[in-house]
PDB file of C-alpha atoms in Angstrom:
ATOM      1  CA  MET A   1     254.511 -12.707  53.271  1.00 84.00           C
ATOM      2  CA  HIS A   2     252.034 -11.069  51.017  1.00 91.00           C
ATOM      3  CA  VAL A   3     248.931 -13.235  48.977  1.00 93.00           C
ATOM      4  CA  GLU A   4     246.524 -11.220  47.381  1.00 96.00           C
ATOM      5  CA  ALA A   5     243.909 -13.378  44.738  1.00 96.00           C
ATOM      6  CA  ARG A   6     242.147 -11.464  41.603  1.00 95.00           C
ATOM      7  CA  THR A   7     240.037 -13.264  39.344  1.00 95.00           C
ATOM      8  CA  LEU A   8     240.237 -13.605  35.989  1.00 91.00           C
ATOM      9  CA  LEU A   9     236.610 -13.528  34.736  1.00 92.00           C
ATOM     10  CA  VAL A  10     236.268 -14.263  30.535  1.00 93.00           C
ATOM     11  CA  ARG A  11     232.624 -14.220  29.046  1.00 90.00           C
ATOM     12  CA  ASP A  12     232.547 -11.918  25.877  1.00 84.00           C
ATOM     13  CA  GLN A  13     233.818 -12.404  22.657  1.00 84.00           C
ATOM     14  CA  GLN A  14     236.138  -9.531  22.905  1.00 84.00           C
ATOM     15  CA  THR A  15     237.619 -10.863  26.146  1.00 86.00           C
ATOM     16  CA  VAL A  16     238.014 -15.062  24.662  1.00 87.00           C
ATOM     17  CA  ASP A  17     239.945 -13.598  21.786  1.00 84.00           C
ATOM     18  CA  GLY A  18     242.723 -12.198  24.212  1.00 80.00           C
ATOM     19  CA  THR A  19     243.000 -14.647  26.849  1.00 85.00           C
ATOM     20  CA  MET A  20     244.930 -17.575  27.453  1.00 85.00           C
ATOM     21  CA  GLY A  21     244.792 -18.685  23.482  1.00 87.00           C
ATOM     22  CA  ILE A  22     241.351 -20.323  24.831  1.00 90.00           C
ATOM     23  CA  ARG A  23     239.971 -20.549  20.775  1.00 90.00           C
ATOM     24  CA  ASN A  24     243.094 -22.589  20.306  1.00 93.00           C
ATOM     25  CA  TRP A  25     242.978 -24.804  23.027  1.00 94.00           C
ATOM     26  CA  ALA A  26     240.906 -27.710  20.826  1.00 97.00           C
ATOM     27  CA  ASP A  27     242.927 -27.680  17.676  1.00 97.00           C
ATOM     28  CA  ALA A  28     246.683 -27.533  19.718  1.00 97.00           C
ATOM     29  CA  PHE A  29     245.547 -30.887  21.802  1.00 97.00           C
ATOM     30  CA  ALA A  30     244.506 -32.222  18.271  1.00 98.00           C
ATOM     31  CA  GLU A  31     247.889 -31.172  16.553  1.00 98.00           C
ATOM     32  CA  ARG A  32     249.319 -33.025  19.543  1.00 98.00           C
ATOM     33  CA  GLY A  33     247.397 -36.257  19.417  1.00 98.00           C
ATOM     34  CA  TYR A  34     245.629 -35.861  22.758  1.00 97.00           C
ATOM     35  CA  LEU A  35     242.475 -34.722  21.332  1.00 97.00           C
ATOM     36  CA  ASP A  36     240.703 -36.529  17.625  1.00 98.00           C
ATOM     37  CA  TRP A  37     240.468 -33.726  14.841  1.00 98.00           C
ATOM     38  CA  SER A  38     236.442 -34.082  15.251  1.00 98.00           C
ATOM     39  CA  GLU A  39     236.228 -33.570  18.934  1.00 98.00           C
ATOM     40  CA  ALA A  40     237.957 -30.423  18.340  1.00 98.00           C
ATOM     41  CA  GLY A  41     235.842 -29.615  15.813  1.00 98.00           C
ATOM     42  CA  ARG A  42     232.982 -29.843  18.372  1.00 98.00           C
ATOM     43  CA  PHE A  43     234.371 -27.942  21.111  1.00 97.00           C
ATOM     44  CA  ASN A  44     234.686 -25.352  18.474  1.00 96.00           C
ATOM     45  CA  ALA A  45     231.732 -25.021  17.312  1.00 97.00           C
ATOM     46  CA  LEU A  46     230.491 -25.320  20.981  1.00 96.00           C
ATOM     47  CA  LEU A  47     232.337 -22.537  22.333  1.00 94.00           C
ATOM     48  CA  GLU A  48     231.211 -20.121  19.388  1.00 93.00           C
ATOM     49  CA  LYS A  49     228.373 -21.227  20.147  1.00 95.00           C
ATOM     50  CA  ALA A  50     228.277 -20.221  23.971  1.00 95.00           C
ATOM     51  CA  ILE A  51     230.102 -16.958  23.964  1.00 92.00           C
ATOM     52  CA  ASP A  52     227.568 -15.893  21.027  1.00 92.00           C
ATOM     53  CA  ASN A  53     224.965 -16.888  23.193  1.00 94.00           C
ATOM     54  CA  GLY A  54     226.252 -15.186  26.154  1.00 92.00           C
ATOM     55  CA  ARG A  55     226.404 -18.700  28.058  1.00 94.00           C
ATOM     56  CA  PHE A  56     230.668 -18.623  27.884  1.00 94.00           C
ATOM     57  CA  LEU A  57     232.291 -18.132  31.288  1.00 94.00           C
ATOM     58  CA  TYR A  58     235.913 -19.368  32.094  1.00 93.00           C
ATOM     59  CA  SER A  59     237.134 -18.073  35.535  1.00 94.00           C
ATOM     60  CA  VAL A  60     240.442 -18.865  36.881  1.00 93.00           C
ATOM     61  CA  THR A  61     241.964 -17.132  40.263  1.00 95.00           C
ATOM     62  CA  TYR A  62     245.858 -15.934  40.344  1.00 94.00           C
ATOM     63  CA  PHE A  63     247.046 -15.956  44.264  1.00 96.00           C
ATOM     64  CA  LEU A  64     249.800 -12.593  43.871  1.00 94.00           C
ATOM     65  CA  THR A  65     252.508 -12.991  46.335  1.00 95.00           C
ATOM     66  CA  SER A  66     255.342 -10.975  47.425  1.00 92.00           C
ATOM     67  CA  ALA A  67     257.927 -11.832  50.171  1.00 87.00           C
ATOM     68  CA  THR A  68     260.576  -9.840  51.141  1.00 86.00           C
ATOM     69  CA  VAL A  69     264.137 -12.792  52.023  1.00 82.00           C
ATOM     70  CA  PRO A  70     266.434 -11.188  54.756  1.00 84.00           C
ATOM     71  CA  GLY A  71     269.835 -10.655  53.921  1.00 83.00           C
ATOM     72  CA  ARG A  72     272.915 -12.706  54.528  1.00 71.00           C
ATOM     73  CA  PRO A  73     274.847 -12.036  57.127  1.00 70.00           C
ATOM     74  CA  GLY A  74     278.522 -10.693  56.779  1.00 57.00           C
TER      75      GLY A  74
END
C-alpha cells in the first residue's frame, strides 16, 4: 500500500471561487435550515472581508492511497 498526503491551500479570491463551493457554504446551510439567514449573511460578509484583506486561509489535507489486491486463486 502507498499513501501520499497532499495539502490544498486556498488563500486568494481566484482560488476561493473555484474551490469546493466555499462561497456558497453559508447559504447552503441556511437553505437546509441549519443556519439562520442573518448568520449566513454575516458569514458571507466576513468571508469577503477576509479575502479582500488577504487574511483568508482554508487548508485541507487529502490522503491519496493505492494498493494492489492479490488475485483470487483458480
